[in-house]
């Protein structure tokens, strides 16, 4: 009888051990090591190349950079503009794209919608999670007429490759990588060895046939992509699908992209007929309120190449229990604490005994330091219960000395604010000096400021 070979894998970093131990010495995580059965043929040829697909290419030779053939427009454009944007301008042939996100956020919906609308010859949507009838039901909800999208309900990698060999699709979607298993490894679907091997085979298939492959990946309870970290290294692009399940808005963010800029965002709205692109997100991020309220300020932020005007909502109220609370949604709590300290020390606002809550409207999470000034204004406005005009917006970083610092691409922020009808934008003196040589903005009053206390004096005189 064949001896069963087992290996111990860290489920976080995929380090291998001969026996079990409590802590992974490679990544330092506790309780992540799990025994997996590995049969000896694990390291044989990739399963897909055994099928009737293209044989392995001849060995490559070194080439001069200038001799390498390259076509600039070698991308498949999606009808979905937001998806195009996060991918860096369309789908690259032969790319392997991983899309991660929490359960129920809409990963399957997004990819099925793309499969149904892409004008490619044949698209194969492989689902290991849902039945054909469920997928049909979803497709009917989205009401996208399509004549070229095939659905395959299968979890065996070998069978999938058999079907791929016959169908020769121009795009393959795998929903999800954690449900697919190869017969070469004994362990269950979703384990490290399975996920890694199936991804490696799909990667080989994508590169050798120049077919783009999209993988859906699950997310662990800590919020990182399930499966080994190597999965993220193997693929060309990692997209993260985020947003609150209870809010309508969904954001697709590129975390890694070999073919474009990361930091790009795609914004969608989930409605009863699938995901809808949001063309003008600023309008949705600024709440439509009837009257002016204290604690609200609008910041001009940049996400990738897109400028967004974001409403920051602060609530400062006396702490009822011993220690004051600081709580944020969509903003870094450490950064908030720093700004609170600056306001306390440099401006003299008494915030130590106050509970502070800070929200970004619309469920977006932003890290742009250019929002600092708007955060300070929102906090001061709430503390003093003084309203900031909603025709004002802010774009500057705040330093530890209470000084107002310049931010990148200020022209773009100003023109977005102008386009949305803001009357005044406060920026740093430093940015203003660089701007002065260029054409002055006509529709908006650009006011330079140097210190936070100076700005608060102007606003709440
Ligand atoms: P789903 O795409 O199945 O999520 P995932 O694959 O990431 O787990 O999630 C779909 C969710 O979106 C589900 O809760 C129902 C909702 N939904 C709509 O609101 N409208 C629609 O048209 C569709 C298809 C789904
Ligand atoms: Mg799904």
JSON list of N, CA and C in Angstrom, two decimals, residues 315-327 336-337 340 344 349-357 379-380 382-385:
[
{"chain": "A", "resi": 315, "resn": "UNK", "atom": "N", "xyz": [-18.67, 64.47, 15.70]},
{"chain": "A", "resi": 315, "resn": "UNK", "atom": "CA", "xyz": [-19.54, 64.75, 16.82]},
{"chain": "A", "resi": 315, "resn": "UNK", "atom": "C", "xyz": [-18.67, 64.77, 18.07]},
{"chain": "A", "resi": 316, "resn": "UNK", "atom": "N", "xyz": [-18.64, 65.92, 18.74]},
{"chain": "A", "resi": 316, "resn": "UNK", "atom": "CA", "xyz": [-17.83, 66.07, 19.95]},
{"chain": "A", "resi": 316, "resn": "UNK", "atom": "C", "xyz": [-18.81, 66.37, 21.07]},
{"chain": "A", "resi": 317, "resn": "UNK", "atom": "N", "xyz": [-18.83, 65.50, 22.08]},
{"chain": "A", "resi": 317, "resn": "UNK", "atom": "CA", "xyz": [-19.76, 65.76, 23.19]},
{"chain": "A", "resi": 317, "resn": "UNK", "atom": "C", "xyz": [-19.11, 65.33, 24.50]},
{"chain": "A", "resi": 318, "resn": "UNK", "atom": "N", "xyz": [-19.46, 65.96, 25.62]},
{"chain": "A", "resi": 318, "resn": "UNK", "atom": "CA", "xyz": [-18.79, 65.65, 26.88]},
{"chain": "A", "resi": 318, "resn": "UNK", "atom": "C", "xyz": [-18.88, 64.17, 27.22]},
{"chain": "A", "resi": 319, "resn": "UNK", "atom": "N", "xyz": [-17.75, 63.61, 27.68]},
{"chain": "A", "resi": 319, "resn": "UNK", "atom": "CA", "xyz": [-17.71, 62.18, 28.00]},
{"chain": "A", "resi": 319, "resn": "UNK", "atom": "C", "xyz": [-18.55, 61.90, 29.24]},
{"chain": "A", "resi": 320, "resn": "UNK", "atom": "N", "xyz": [-19.41, 60.89, 29.12]},
{"chain": "A", "resi": 320, "resn": "UNK", "atom": "CA", "xyz": [-20.28, 60.57, 30.27]},
{"chain": "A", "resi": 320, "resn": "UNK", "atom": "C", "xyz": [-19.62, 59.55, 31.18]},
{"chain": "A", "resi": 321, "resn": "UNK", "atom": "N", "xyz": [-18.77, 58.69, 30.62]},
{"chain": "A", "resi": 321, "resn": "UNK", "atom": "CA", "xyz": [-18.07, 57.71, 31.44]},
{"chain": "A", "resi": 321, "resn": "UNK", "atom": "C", "xyz": [-16.62, 58.11, 31.53]},
{"chain": "A", "resi": 322, "resn": "UNK", "atom": "N", "xyz": [-15.97, 57.73, 32.59]},
{"chain": "A", "resi": 322, "resn": "UNK", "atom": "CA", "xyz": [-14.57, 58.02, 32.88]},
{"chain": "A", "resi": 322, "resn": "UNK", "atom": "C", "xyz": [-13.72, 58.49, 31.71]},
{"chain": "A", "resi": 323, "resn": "UNK", "atom": "N", "xyz": [-13.19, 57.55, 30.91]},
{"chain": "A", "resi": 323, "resn": "UNK", "atom": "CA", "xyz": [-12.29, 57.95, 29.83]},
{"chain": "A", "resi": 323, "resn": "UNK", "atom": "C", "xyz": [-13.10, 58.31, 28.58]},
{"chain": "A", "resi": 324, "resn": "UNK", "atom": "N", "xyz": [-12.59, 59.33, 27.90]},
{"chain": "A", "resi": 324, "resn": "UNK", "atom": "CA", "xyz": [-13.27, 59.77, 26.69]},
{"chain": "A", "resi": 324, "resn": "UNK", "atom": "C", "xyz": [-13.07, 58.76, 25.58]},
{"chain": "A", "resi": 325, "resn": "UNK", "atom": "N", "xyz": [-14.08, 58.57, 24.75]},
{"chain": "A", "resi": 325, "resn": "UNK", "atom": "CA", "xyz": [-13.97, 57.63, 23.62]},
{"chain": "A", "resi": 325, "resn": "UNK", "atom": "C", "xyz": [-13.56, 58.36, 22.35]},
{"chain": "A", "resi": 326, "resn": "UNK", "atom": "N", "xyz": [-12.82, 57.64, 21.51]},
{"chain": "A", "resi": 326, "resn": "UNK", "atom": "CA", "xyz": [-12.53, 58.16, 20.17]},
{"chain": "A", "resi": 326, "resn": "UNK", "atom": "C", "xyz": [-12.93, 57.06, 19.21]},
{"chain": "A", "resi": 327, "resn": "UNK", "atom": "N", "xyz": [-13.84, 57.37, 18.31]},
{"chain": "A", "resi": 327, "resn": "UNK", "atom": "CA", "xyz": [-14.30, 56.33, 17.41]},
{"chain": "A", "resi": 327, "resn": "UNK", "atom": "C", "xyz": [-14.43, 56.89, 15.99]},
{"chain": "A", "resi": 336, "resn": "UNK", "atom": "N", "xyz": [-6.65, 60.50, 13.75]},
{"chain": "A", "resi": 336, "resn": "UNK", "atom": "CA", "xyz": [-7.60, 61.35, 14.47]},
{"chain": "A", "resi": 336, "resn": "UNK", "atom": "C", "xyz": [-7.01, 61.76, 15.81]},
{"chain": "A", "resi": 337, "resn": "UNK", "atom": "N", "xyz": [-6.40, 60.82, 16.53]},
{"chain": "A", "resi": 337, "resn": "UNK", "atom": "CA", "xyz": [-5.80, 61.14, 17.82]},
{"chain": "A", "resi": 337, "resn": "UNK", "atom": "C", "xyz": [-4.71, 62.20, 17.68]},
{"chain": "A", "resi": 340, "resn": "UNK", "atom": "N", "xyz": [-6.35, 65.52, 17.13]},
{"chain": "A", "resi": 340, "resn": "UNK", "atom": "CA", "xyz": [-6.95, 66.00, 18.39]},
{"chain": "A", "resi": 340, "resn": "UNK", "atom": "C", "xyz": [-5.87, 66.62, 19.27]},
{"chain": "A", "resi": 344, "resn": "UNK", "atom": "N", "xyz": [-5.59, 70.44, 20.62]},
{"chain": "A", "resi": 344, "resn": "UNK", "atom": "CA", "xyz": [-5.50, 70.68, 22.05]},
{"chain": "A", "resi": 344, "resn": "UNK", "atom": "C", "xyz": [-4.31, 71.58, 22.37]},
{"chain": "A", "resi": 349, "resn": "UNK", "atom": "N", "xyz": [-7.94, 74.06, 22.08]},
{"chain": "A", "resi": 349, "resn": "UNK", "atom": "CA", "xyz": [-9.30, 73.54, 22.25]},
{"chain": "A", "resi": 349, "resn": "UNK", "atom": "C", "xyz": [-9.26, 72.45, 23.32]},
{"chain": "A", "resi": 350, "resn": "UNK", "atom": "N", "xyz": [-10.23, 72.45, 24.22]},
{"chain": "A", "resi": 350, "resn": "UNK", "atom": "CA", "xyz": [-10.26, 71.46, 25.30]},
{"chain": "A", "resi": 350, "resn": "UNK", "atom": "C", "xyz": [-11.00, 70.21, 24.83]},
{"chain": "A", "resi": 351, "resn": "UNK", "atom": "N", "xyz": [-10.26, 69.24, 24.35]},
{"chain": "A", "resi": 351, "resn": "UNK", "atom": "CA", "xyz": [-10.90, 68.04, 23.79]},
{"chain": "A", "resi": 351, "resn": "UNK", "atom": "C", "xyz": [-10.68, 66.80, 24.65]},
{"chain": "A", "resi": 352, "resn": "UNK", "atom": "N", "xyz": [-9.82, 66.93, 25.67]},
{"chain": "A", "resi": 352, "resn": "UNK", "atom": "CA", "xyz": [-9.44, 65.77, 26.49]},
{"chain": "A", "resi": 352, "resn": "UNK", "atom": "C", "xyz": [-10.62, 65.11, 27.19]},
{"chain": "A", "resi": 353, "resn": "UNK", "atom": "N", "xyz": [-11.62, 65.87, 27.56]},
{"chain": "A", "resi": 353, "resn": "UNK", "atom": "CA", "xyz": [-12.74, 65.31, 28.31]},
{"chain": "A", "resi": 353, "resn": "UNK", "atom": "C", "xyz": [-13.96, 65.08, 27.42]},
{"chain": "A", "resi": 354, "resn": "UNK", "atom": "N", "xyz": [-13.74, 65.09, 26.11]},
{"chain": "A", "resi": 354, "resn": "UNK", "atom": "CA", "xyz": [-14.86, 64.96, 25.18]},
{"chain": "A", "resi": 354, "resn": "UNK", "atom": "C", "xyz": [-14.81, 63.62, 24.44]},
{"chain": "A", "resi": 355, "resn": "UNK", "atom": "N", "xyz": [-15.98, 63.03, 24.24]},
{"chain": "A", "resi": 355, "resn": "UNK", "atom": "CA", "xyz": [-16.08, 61.89, 23.34]},
{"chain": "A", "resi": 355, "resn": "UNK", "atom": "C", "xyz": [-16.01, 62.43, 21.93]},
{"chain": "A", "resi": 356, "resn": "UNK", "atom": "N", "xyz": [-15.27, 61.75, 21.06]},
{"chain": "A", "resi": 356, "resn": "UNK", "atom": "CA", "xyz": [-15.16, 62.22, 19.68]},
{"chain": "A", "resi": 356, "resn": "UNK", "atom": "C", "xyz": [-15.53, 61.11, 18.71]},
{"chain": "A", "resi": 357, "resn": "UNK", "atom": "N", "xyz": [-16.45, 61.38, 17.83]},
{"chain": "A", "resi": 357, "resn": "UNK", "atom": "CA", "xyz": [-16.84, 60.44, 16.79]},
{"chain": "A", "resi": 357, "resn": "UNK", "atom": "C", "xyz": [-16.59, 61.09, 15.44]},
{"chain": "A", "resi": 379, "resn": "UNK", "atom": "N", "xyz": [-14.09, 68.98, 13.63]},
{"chain": "A", "resi": 379, "resn": "UNK", "atom": "CA", "xyz": [-13.99, 68.79, 15.08]},
{"chain": "A", "resi": 379, "resn": "UNK", "atom": "C", "xyz": [-14.24, 70.11, 15.81]},
{"chain": "A", "resi": 380, "resn": "UNK", "atom": "N", "xyz": [-13.57, 71.17, 15.34]},
{"chain": "A", "resi": 380, "resn": "UNK", "atom": "CA", "xyz": [-13.73, 72.47, 15.99]},
{"chain": "A", "resi": 380, "resn": "UNK", "atom": "C", "xyz": [-15.17, 72.96, 15.85]},
{"chain": "A", "resi": 382, "resn": "UNK", "atom": "N", "xyz": [-17.87, 71.15, 15.61]},
{"chain": "A", "resi": 382, "resn": "UNK", "atom": "CA", "xyz": [-18.77, 70.43, 16.51]},
{"chain": "A", "resi": 382, "resn": "UNK", "atom": "C", "xyz": [-18.56, 70.85, 17.96]},
{"chain": "A", "resi": 383, "resn": "UNK", "atom": "N", "xyz": [-17.29, 71.03, 18.34]},
{"chain": "A", "resi": 383, "resn": "UNK", "atom": "CA", "xyz": [-17.01, 71.42, 19.73]},
{"chain": "A", "resi": 383, "resn": "UNK", "atom": "C", "xyz": [-17.65, 72.76, 20.06]},
{"chain": "A", "resi": 384, "resn": "UNK", "atom": "N", "xyz": [-17.52, 73.71, 19.14]},
{"chain": "A", "resi": 384, "resn": "UNK", "atom": "CA", "xyz": [-18.01, 75.05, 19.40]},
{"chain": "A", "resi": 384, "resn": "UNK", "atom": "C", "xyz": [-19.45, 75.24, 18.92]},
{"chain": "A", "resi": 385, "resn": "UNK", "atom": "N", "xyz": [-20.01, 74.20, 18.32]},
{"chain": "A", "resi": 385, "resn": "UNK", "atom": "CA", "xyz": [-21.36, 74.25, 17.77]},
{"chain": "A", "resi": 385, "resn": "UNK", "atom": "C", "xyz": [-21.54, 75.44, 16.82]}
]
